[in-house]
Amino acid sequence: MTYLVEFAARAARDLEILYLEKNVAESLAAARWFNQLELAVNSLASHPYRCPVAPEARRAKRKFRNLL
């Protein structure tokens, strides 16, 4: 079963800022790091329970998980 993986607006914005700050387009090490991050996040679609439930999920009406 495949699950939906969504980025919060702030997380997407933070990733874009990191991409620009680390100059991923020009740095091989930064590009490798960014690509590994993308793979890890996308793997949550098929393996969502590999990360713990986020502490703030207790206050929310739904469960969501932290990938640290």
PDB file of N, CA, C and O in Angstrom, chain B, residues numbered from 101:
ATOM      1  N   MET B 101       0.847  -1.180   0.000  1.00  0.00           N
ATOM      2  CA  MET B 101       0.000   0.000   0.000  1.00  0.00           C
ATOM      3  C   MET B 101       0.891   1.241   0.000  1.00  0.00           C
ATOM      4  O   MET B 101       1.900   1.290   0.703  1.00  0.00           O
ATOM      5  N   THR B 102       0.518   2.220  -0.777  1.00  0.00           N
ATOM      6  CA  THR B 102       1.263   3.471  -0.847  1.00  0.00           C
ATOM      7  C   THR B 102       0.502   4.546  -0.080  1.00  0.00           C
ATOM      8  O   THR B 102      -0.719   4.655  -0.188  1.00  0.00           O
ATOM      9  N   TYR B 103       1.231   5.325   0.685  1.00  0.00           N
ATOM     10  CA  TYR B 103       0.659   6.398   1.489  1.00  0.00           C
ATOM     11  C   TYR B 103       1.023   7.744   0.889  1.00  0.00           C
ATOM     12  O   TYR B 103       1.988   7.868   0.135  1.00  0.00           O
ATOM     13  N   LEU B 104       0.241   8.739   1.234  1.00  0.00           N
ATOM     14  CA  LEU B 104       0.480  10.095   0.776  1.00  0.00           C
ATOM     15  C   LEU B 104       1.492  10.766   1.699  1.00  0.00           C
ATOM     16  O   LEU B 104       1.316  10.776   2.917  1.00  0.00           O
ATOM     17  N   VAL B 105       2.540  11.321   1.122  1.00  0.00           N
ATOM     18  CA  VAL B 105       3.542  12.073   1.880  1.00  0.00           C
ATOM     19  C   VAL B 105       3.387  13.533   1.489  1.00  0.00           C
ATOM     20  O   VAL B 105       3.528  13.895   0.321  1.00  0.00           O
ATOM     21  N   GLU B 106       3.096  14.367   2.481  1.00  0.00           N
ATOM     22  CA  GLU B 106       2.899  15.796   2.223  1.00  0.00           C
ATOM     23  C   GLU B 106       3.908  16.613   3.026  1.00  0.00           C
ATOM     24  O   GLU B 106       4.223  16.292   4.172  1.00  0.00           O
ATOM     25  N   PHE B 107       4.397  17.662   2.403  1.00  0.00           N
ATOM     26  CA  PHE B 107       5.241  18.618   3.099  1.00  0.00           C
ATOM     27  C   PHE B 107       4.372  19.758   3.593  1.00  0.00           C
ATOM     28  O   PHE B 107       3.505  20.248   2.870  1.00  0.00           O
ATOM     29  N   ALA B 108       4.604  20.174   4.816  1.00  0.00           N
ATOM     30  CA  ALA B 108       3.968  21.396   5.291  1.00  0.00           C
ATOM     31  C   ALA B 108       4.548  22.548   4.472  1.00  0.00           C
ATOM     32  O   ALA B 108       5.674  22.459   3.983  1.00  0.00           O
ATOM     33  N   ALA B 109       3.789  23.613   4.325  1.00  0.00           N
ATOM     34  CA  ALA B 109       4.240  24.756   3.530  1.00  0.00           C
ATOM     35  C   ALA B 109       5.593  25.272   4.048  1.00  0.00           C
ATOM     36  O   ALA B 109       6.477  25.614   3.262  1.00  0.00           O
ATOM     37  N   ARG B 110       5.738  25.320   5.352  1.00  0.00           N
ATOM     38  CA  ARG B 110       6.994  25.812   5.928  1.00  0.00           C
ATOM     39  C   ARG B 110       8.151  24.873   5.594  1.00  0.00           C
ATOM     40  O   ARG B 110       9.253  25.333   5.297  1.00  0.00           O
ATOM     41  N   ALA B 111       7.911  23.566   5.638  1.00  0.00           N
ATOM     42  CA  ALA B 111       8.972  22.599   5.325  1.00  0.00           C
ATOM     43  C   ALA B 111       9.416  22.742   3.874  1.00  0.00           C
ATOM     44  O   ALA B 111      10.611  22.706   3.581  1.00  0.00           O
ATOM     45  N   ALA B 112       8.463  22.902   2.974  1.00  0.00           N
ATOM     46  CA  ALA B 112       8.802  23.079   1.560  1.00  0.00           C
ATOM     47  C   ALA B 112       9.615  24.353   1.355  1.00  0.00           C
ATOM     48  O   ALA B 112      10.581  24.370   0.593  1.00  0.00           O
ATOM     49  N   ARG B 113       9.215  25.408   2.038  1.00  0.00           N
ATOM     50  CA  ARG B 113       9.938  26.681   1.955  1.00  0.00           C
ATOM     51  C   ARG B 113      11.348  26.535   2.516  1.00  0.00           C
ATOM     52  O   ARG B 113      12.311  27.025   1.927  1.00  0.00           O
ATOM     53  N   ASP B 114      11.465  25.854   3.666  1.00  0.00           N
ATOM     54  CA  ASP B 114      12.778  25.639   4.281  1.00  0.00           C
ATOM     55  C   ASP B 114      13.690  24.825   3.369  1.00  0.00           C
ATOM     56  O   ASP B 114      14.884  25.112   3.272  1.00  0.00           O
ATOM     57  N   LEU B 115      13.147  23.824   2.709  1.00  0.00           N
ATOM     58  CA  LEU B 115      13.949  23.014   1.785  1.00  0.00           C
ATOM     59  C   LEU B 115      14.444  23.843   0.606  1.00  0.00           C
ATOM     60  O   LEU B 115      15.586  23.704   0.167  1.00  0.00           O
ATOM     61  N   GLU B 116      13.579  24.695   0.107  1.00  0.00           N
ATOM     62  CA  GLU B 116      13.990  25.551  -1.008  1.00  0.00           C
ATOM     63  C   GLU B 116      15.116  26.497  -0.580  1.00  0.00           C
ATOM     64  O   GLU B 116      16.070  26.712  -1.327  1.00  0.00           O
ATOM     65  N   ILE B 117      14.996  27.054   0.619  1.00  0.00           N
ATOM     66  CA  ILE B 117      16.025  27.951   1.138  1.00  0.00           C
ATOM     67  C   ILE B 117      17.338  27.184   1.327  1.00  0.00           C
ATOM     68  O   ILE B 117      18.405  27.677   0.962  1.00  0.00           O
ATOM     69  N   LEU B 118      17.254  25.974   1.899  1.00  0.00           N
ATOM     70  CA  LEU B 118      18.454  25.152   2.066  1.00  0.00           C
ATOM     71  C   LEU B 118      19.108  24.852   0.728  1.00  0.00           C
ATOM     72  O   LEU B 118      20.331  24.909   0.596  1.00  0.00           O
ATOM     73  N   TYR B 119      18.293  24.537  -0.251  1.00  0.00           N
ATOM     74  CA  TYR B 119      18.805  24.230  -1.586  1.00  0.00           C
ATOM     75  C   TYR B 119      19.619  25.411  -2.124  1.00  0.00           C
ATOM     76  O   TYR B 119      20.711  25.234  -2.663  1.00  0.00           O
ATOM     77  N   LEU B 120      19.074  26.595  -1.967  1.00  0.00           N
ATOM     78  CA  LEU B 120      19.759  27.792  -2.460  1.00  0.00           C
ATOM     79  C   LEU B 120      20.976  28.150  -1.615  1.00  0.00           C
ATOM     80  O   LEU B 120      22.024  28.503  -2.157  1.00  0.00           O
ATOM     81  N   GLU B 121      20.848  28.061  -0.289  1.00  0.00           N
ATOM     82  CA  GLU B 121      21.956  28.419   0.604  1.00  0.00           C
ATOM     83  C   GLU B 121      23.150  27.491   0.435  1.00  0.00           C
ATOM     84  O   GLU B 121      24.299  27.933   0.463  1.00  0.00           O
ATOM     85  N   LYS B 122      22.878  26.216   0.263  1.00  0.00           N
ATOM     86  CA  LYS B 122      23.959  25.232   0.135  1.00  0.00           C
ATOM     87  C   LYS B 122      24.496  25.156  -1.286  1.00  0.00           C
ATOM     88  O   LYS B 122      25.439  24.419  -1.572  1.00  0.00           O
ATOM     89  N   ASN B 123      23.879  25.931  -2.171  1.00  0.00           N
ATOM     90  CA  ASN B 123      24.329  26.003  -3.558  1.00  0.00           C
ATOM     91  C   ASN B 123      24.397  24.601  -4.179  1.00  0.00           C
ATOM     92  O   ASN B 123      25.410  24.208  -4.756  1.00  0.00           O
ATOM     93  N   VAL B 124      23.304  23.871  -4.045  1.00  0.00           N
ATOM     94  CA  VAL B 124      23.246  22.483  -4.490  1.00  0.00           C
ATOM     95  C   VAL B 124      23.560  22.345  -5.975  1.00  0.00           C
ATOM     96  O   VAL B 124      24.138  21.344  -6.396  1.00  0.00           O
ATOM     97  N   ALA B 125      23.190  23.326  -6.756  1.00  0.00           N
ATOM     98  CA  ALA B 125      23.446  23.255  -8.191  1.00  0.00           C
ATOM     99  C   ALA B 125      24.939  23.252  -8.502  1.00  0.00           C
ATOM    100  O   ALA B 125      25.340  22.776  -9.564  1.00  0.00           O
ATOM    101  N   GLU B 126      25.774  23.775  -7.595  1.00  0.00           N
ATOM    102  CA  GLU B 126      27.207  23.896  -7.846  1.00  0.00           C
ATOM    103  C   GLU B 126      28.066  22.966  -6.989  1.00  0.00           C
ATOM    104  O   GLU B 126      29.252  22.797  -7.273  1.00  0.00           O
ATOM    105  N   SER B 127      27.498  22.367  -5.960  1.00  0.00           N
ATOM    106  CA  SER B 127      28.274  21.542  -5.025  1.00  0.00           C
ATOM    107  C   SER B 127      27.844  20.089  -5.111  1.00  0.00           C
ATOM    108  O   SER B 127      26.677  19.772  -4.877  1.00  0.00           O
ATOM    109  N   LEU B 128      28.766  19.209  -5.442  1.00  0.00           N
ATOM    110  CA  LEU B 128      28.464  17.792  -5.553  1.00  0.00           C
ATOM    111  C   LEU B 128      28.061  17.208  -4.205  1.00  0.00           C
ATOM    112  O   LEU B 128      27.121  16.416  -4.134  1.00  0.00           O
ATOM    113  N   ALA B 129      28.753  17.584  -3.139  1.00  0.00           N
ATOM    114  CA  ALA B 129      28.424  17.081  -1.803  1.00  0.00           C
ATOM    115  C   ALA B 129      27.032  17.542  -1.373  1.00  0.00           C
ATOM    116  O   ALA B 129      26.263  16.759  -0.815  1.00  0.00           O
ATOM    117  N   ALA B 130      26.710  18.803  -1.630  1.00  0.00           N
ATOM    118  CA  ALA B 130      25.394  19.332  -1.272  1.00  0.00           C
ATOM    119  C   ALA B 130      24.305  18.658  -2.098  1.00  0.00           C
ATOM    120  O   ALA B 130      23.231  18.355  -1.580  1.00  0.00           O
ATOM    121  N   ALA B 131      24.573  18.425  -3.362  1.00  0.00           N
ATOM    122  CA  ALA B 131      23.593  17.750  -4.226  1.00  0.00           C
ATOM    123  C   ALA B 131      23.350  16.326  -3.739  1.00  0.00           C
ATOM    124  O   ALA B 131      22.209  15.865  -3.717  1.00  0.00           O
ATOM    125  N   ARG B 132      24.409  15.630  -3.350  1.00  0.00           N
ATOM    126  CA  ARG B 132      24.281  14.262  -2.846  1.00  0.00           C
ATOM    127  C   ARG B 132      23.433  14.257  -1.567  1.00  0.00           C
ATOM    128  O   ARG B 132      22.546  13.419  -1.407  1.00  0.00           O
ATOM    129  N   TRP B 133      23.720  15.214  -0.646  1.00  0.00           N
ATOM    130  CA  TRP B 133      22.951  15.312   0.595  1.00  0.00           C
ATOM    131  C   TRP B 133      21.476  15.575   0.296  1.00  0.00           C
ATOM    132  O   TRP B 133      20.596  14.929   0.865  1.00  0.00           O
ATOM    133  N   PHE B 134      21.214  16.520  -0.592  1.00  0.00           N
ATOM    134  CA  PHE B 134      19.837  16.888  -0.908  1.00  0.00           C
ATOM    135  C   PHE B 134      19.111  15.709  -1.556  1.00  0.00           C
ATOM    136  O   PHE B 134      17.950  15.453  -1.237  1.00  0.00           O
ATOM    137  N   ASN B 135      19.773  14.994  -2.451  1.00  0.00           N
ATOM    138  CA  ASN B 135      19.155  13.847  -3.112  1.00  0.00           C
ATOM    139  C   ASN B 135      18.864  12.721  -2.120  1.00  0.00           C
ATOM    140  O   ASN B 135      17.831  12.061  -2.228  1.00  0.00           O
ATOM    141  N   GLN B 136      19.760  12.494  -1.158  1.00  0.00           N
ATOM    142  CA  GLN B 136      19.518  11.476  -0.138  1.00  0.00           C
ATOM    143  C   GLN B 136      18.339  11.862   0.751  1.00  0.00           C
ATOM    144  O   GLN B 136      17.552  11.005   1.155  1.00  0.00           O
ATOM    145  N   LEU B 137      18.222  13.145   1.051  1.00  0.00           N
ATOM    146  CA  LEU B 137      17.076  13.626   1.824  1.00  0.00           C
ATOM    147  C   LEU B 137      15.790  13.366   1.059  1.00  0.00           C
ATOM    148  O   LEU B 137      14.808  12.891   1.629  1.00  0.00           O
ATOM    149  N   GLU B 138      15.795  13.672  -0.213  1.00  0.00           N
ATOM    150  CA  GLU B 138      14.611  13.443  -1.050  1.00  0.00           C
ATOM    151  C   GLU B 138      14.239  11.956  -1.086  1.00  0.00           C
ATOM    152  O   GLU B 138      13.061  11.611  -0.990  1.00  0.00           O
ATOM    153  N   LEU B 139      15.227  11.084  -1.222  1.00  0.00           N
ATOM    154  CA  LEU B 139      14.967   9.640  -1.228  1.00  0.00           C
ATOM    155  C   LEU B 139      14.386   9.178   0.110  1.00  0.00           C
ATOM    156  O   LEU B 139      13.463   8.364   0.142  1.00  0.00           O
ATOM    157  N   ALA B 140      14.925   9.697   1.205  1.00  0.00           N
ATOM    158  CA  ALA B 140      14.429   9.320   2.529  1.00  0.00           C
ATOM    159  C   ALA B 140      12.981   9.740   2.717  1.00  0.00           C
ATOM    160  O   ALA B 140      12.170   8.971   3.234  1.00  0.00           O
ATOM    161  N   VAL B 141      12.659  10.937   2.307  1.00  0.00           N
ATOM    162  CA  VAL B 141      11.281  11.427   2.440  1.00  0.00           C
ATOM    163  C   VAL B 141      10.345  10.616   1.552  1.00  0.00           C
ATOM    164  O   VAL B 141       9.266  10.217   1.991  1.00  0.00           O
ATOM    165  N   ASN B 142      10.742  10.372   0.320  1.00  0.00           N
ATOM    166  CA  ASN B 142       9.890   9.612  -0.591  1.00  0.00           C
ATOM    167  C   ASN B 142       9.702   8.168  -0.142  1.00  0.00           C
ATOM    168  O   ASN B 142       8.681   7.557  -0.457  1.00  0.00           O
ATOM    169  N   SER B 143      10.660   7.614   0.581  1.00  0.00           N
ATOM    170  CA  SER B 143      10.527   6.237   1.065  1.00  0.00           C
ATOM    171  C   SER B 143       9.428   6.106   2.108  1.00  0.00           C
ATOM    172  O   SER B 143       8.949   5.003   2.374  1.00  0.00           O
ATOM    173  N   LEU B 144       9.029   7.220   2.695  1.00  0.00           N
ATOM    174  CA  LEU B 144       7.941   7.179   3.675  1.00  0.00           C
ATOM    175  C   LEU B 144       6.618   6.758   3.043  1.00  0.00           C
ATOM    176  O   LEU B 144       5.728   6.274   3.743  1.00  0.00           O
ATOM    177  N   ALA B 145       6.479   6.932   1.755  1.00  0.00           N
ATOM    178  CA  ALA B 145       5.241   6.528   1.076  1.00  0.00           C
ATOM    179  C   ALA B 145       5.032   5.020   1.175  1.00  0.00           C
ATOM    180  O   ALA B 145       3.896   4.556   1.268  1.00  0.00           O
ATOM    181  N   SER B 146       6.115   4.260   1.156  1.00  0.00           N
ATOM    182  CA  SER B 146       5.973   2.813   1.233  1.00  0.00           C
ATOM    183  C   SER B 146       6.344   2.243   2.604  1.00  0.00           C
ATOM    184  O   SER B 146       5.976   1.110   2.914  1.00  0.00           O
ATOM    185  N   HIS B 147       7.067   3.009   3.430  1.00  0.00           N
ATOM    186  CA  HIS B 147       7.472   2.552   4.763  1.00  0.00           C
ATOM    187  C   HIS B 147       7.194   3.639   5.805  1.00  0.00           C
ATOM    188  O   HIS B 147       8.129   4.150   6.421  1.00  0.00           O
ATOM    189  N   PRO B 148       5.944   3.994   6.007  1.00  0.00           N
ATOM    190  CA  PRO B 148       5.636   5.137   6.874  1.00  0.00           C
ATOM    191  C   PRO B 148       5.870   4.896   8.358  1.00  0.00           C
ATOM    192  O   PRO B 148       6.020   5.857   9.113  1.00  0.00           O
ATOM    193  N   TYR B 149       5.906   3.663   8.791  1.00  0.00           N
ATOM    194  CA  TYR B 149       6.023   3.389  10.221  1.00  0.00           C
ATOM    195  C   TYR B 149       7.464   3.279  10.693  1.00  0.00           C
ATOM    196  O   TYR B 149       7.710   2.936  11.849  1.00  0.00           O
ATOM    197  N   ARG B 150       8.418   3.565   9.817  1.00  0.00           N
ATOM    198  CA  ARG B 150       9.816   3.468  10.223  1.00  0.00           C
ATOM    199  C   ARG B 150      10.245   4.670  11.055  1.00  0.00           C
ATOM    200  O   ARG B 150      11.328   4.660  11.640  1.00  0.00           O
ATOM    201  N   CYS B 151       9.425   5.688  11.113  1.00  0.00           N
ATOM    202  CA  CYS B 151       9.727   6.887  11.897  1.00  0.00           C
ATOM    203  C   CYS B 151       8.737   6.994  13.051  1.00  0.00           C
ATOM    204  O   CYS B 151       7.593   6.557  12.927  1.00  0.00           O
ATOM    205  N   PRO B 152       9.166   7.572  14.172  1.00  0.00           N
ATOM    206  CA  PRO B 152       8.270   7.694  15.318  1.00  0.00           C
ATOM    207  C   PRO B 152       7.190   8.756  15.093  1.00  0.00           C
ATOM    208  O   PRO B 152       7.349   9.675  14.290  1.00  0.00           O
ATOM    209  N   VAL B 153       6.109   8.599  15.816  1.00  0.00           N
ATOM    210  CA  VAL B 153       5.036   9.596  15.777  1.00  0.00           C
ATOM    211  C   VAL B 153       5.588  10.893  16.358  1.00  0.00           C
ATOM    212  O   VAL B 153       6.268  10.880  17.384  1.00  0.00           O
ATOM    213  N   ALA B 154       5.296  11.995  15.708  1.00  0.00           N
ATOM    214  CA  ALA B 154       5.773  13.305  16.154  1.00  0.00           C
ATOM    215  C   ALA B 154       5.109  13.675  17.486  1.00  0.00           C
ATOM    216  O   ALA B 154       3.918  13.423  17.670  1.00  0.00           O
ATOM    217  N   PRO B 155       5.862  14.266  18.408  1.00  0.00           N
ATOM    218  CA  PRO B 155       5.284  14.645  19.707  1.00  0.00           C
ATOM    219  C   PRO B 155       4.078  15.568  19.560  1.00  0.00           C
ATOM    220  O   PRO B 155       3.109  15.448  20.309  1.00  0.00           O
ATOM    221  N   GLU B 156       4.135  16.478  18.609  1.00  0.00           N
ATOM    222  CA  GLU B 156       3.013  17.412  18.445  1.00  0.00           C
ATOM    223  C   GLU B 156       1.781  16.751  17.860  1.00  0.00           C
ATOM    224  O   GLU B 156       0.713  17.362  17.827  1.00  0.00           O
ATOM    225  N   ALA B 157       1.905  15.512  17.396  1.00  0.00           N
ATOM    226  CA  ALA B 157       0.747  14.786  16.854  1.00  0.00           C
ATOM    227  C   ALA B 157      -0.266  14.483  17.953  1.00  0.00           C
ATOM    228  O   ALA B 157      -1.446  14.275  17.669  1.00  0.00           O
ATOM    229  N   ARG B 158       0.179  14.456  19.186  1.00  0.00           N
ATOM    230  CA  ARG B 158      -0.743  14.193  20.297  1.00  0.00           C
ATOM    231  C   ARG B 158      -1.814  15.276  20.402  1.00  0.00           C
ATOM    232  O   ARG B 158      -2.947  15.002  20.797  1.00  0.00           O
ATOM    233  N   ARG B 159      -1.452  16.497  20.048  1.00  0.00           N
ATOM    234  CA  ARG B 159      -2.400  17.611  20.117  1.00  0.00           C
ATOM    235  C   ARG B 159      -3.248  17.716  18.850  1.00  0.00           C
ATOM    236  O   ARG B 159      -4.306  18.346  18.854  1.00  0.00           O
ATOM    237  N   ALA B 160      -2.782  17.102  17.778  1.00  0.00           N
ATOM    238  CA  ALA B 160      -3.485  17.193  16.491  1.00  0.00           C
ATOM    239  C   ALA B 160      -4.581  16.126  16.428  1.00  0.00           C
ATOM    240  O   ALA B 160      -4.640  15.219  17.259  1.00  0.00           O
ATOM    241  N   LYS B 161      -5.420  16.258  15.449  1.00  0.00           N
ATOM    242  CA  LYS B 161      -6.508  15.307  15.249  1.00  0.00           C
ATOM    243  C   LYS B 161      -6.070  14.112  14.406  1.00  0.00           C
ATOM    244  O   LYS B 161      -6.864  13.201  14.171  1.00  0.00           O
ATOM    245  N   ARG B 162      -4.819  14.104  13.946  1.00  0.00           N
ATOM    246  CA  ARG B 162      -4.319  13.006  13.130  1.00  0.00           C
ATOM    247  C   ARG B 162      -2.882  12.690  13.512  1.00  0.00           C
ATOM    248  O   ARG B 162      -2.181  13.523  14.087  1.00  0.00           O
ATOM    249  N   LYS B 163      -2.457  11.488  13.188  1.00  0.00           N
ATOM    250  CA  LYS B 163      -1.083  11.094  13.470  1.00  0.00           C
ATOM    251  C   LYS B 163      -0.184  11.500  12.328  1.00  0.00           C
ATOM    252  O   LYS B 163      -0.537  11.331  11.160  1.00  0.00           O
ATOM    253  N   PHE B 164       0.961  12.029  12.654  1.00  0.00           N
ATOM    254  CA  PHE B 164       1.980  12.257  11.656  1.00  0.00           C
ATOM    255  C   PHE B 164       3.322  11.934  12.291  1.00  0.00           C
ATOM    256  O   PHE B 164       3.456  11.921  13.514  1.00  0.00           O
ATOM    257  N   ARG B 165       4.304  11.678  11.456  1.00  0.00           N
ATOM    258  CA  ARG B 165       5.572  11.137  11.931  1.00  0.00           C
ATOM    259  C   ARG B 165       6.728  12.063  11.630  1.00  0.00           C
ATOM    260  O   ARG B 165       6.663  12.891  10.721  1.00  0.00           O
ATOM    261  N   ASN B 166       7.792  11.911  12.410  1.00  0.00           N
ATOM    262  CA  ASN B 166       9.006  12.704  12.253  1.00  0.00           C
ATOM    263  C   ASN B 166      10.059  11.882  11.526  1.00  0.00           C
ATOM    264  O   ASN B 166      10.332  10.742  11.901  1.00  0.00           O
ATOM    265  N   LEU B 167      10.635  12.446  10.514  1.00  0.00           N
ATOM    266  CA  LEU B 167      11.819  11.873   9.877  1.00  0.00           C
ATOM    267  C   LEU B 167      12.953  12.824  10.206  1.00  0.00           C
ATOM    268  O   LEU B 167      13.054  13.908   9.633  1.00  0.00           O
ATOM    269  N   LEU B 168      13.803  12.415  11.129  1.00  0.00           N
ATOM    270  CA  LEU B 168      14.890  13.288  11.566  1.00  0.00           C
ATOM    271  C   LEU B 168      16.187  12.922  10.880  1.00  0.00           C
ATOM    272  O   LEU B 168      17.215  13.552  11.127  1.00  0.00           O
TER     273      LEU B 168
END
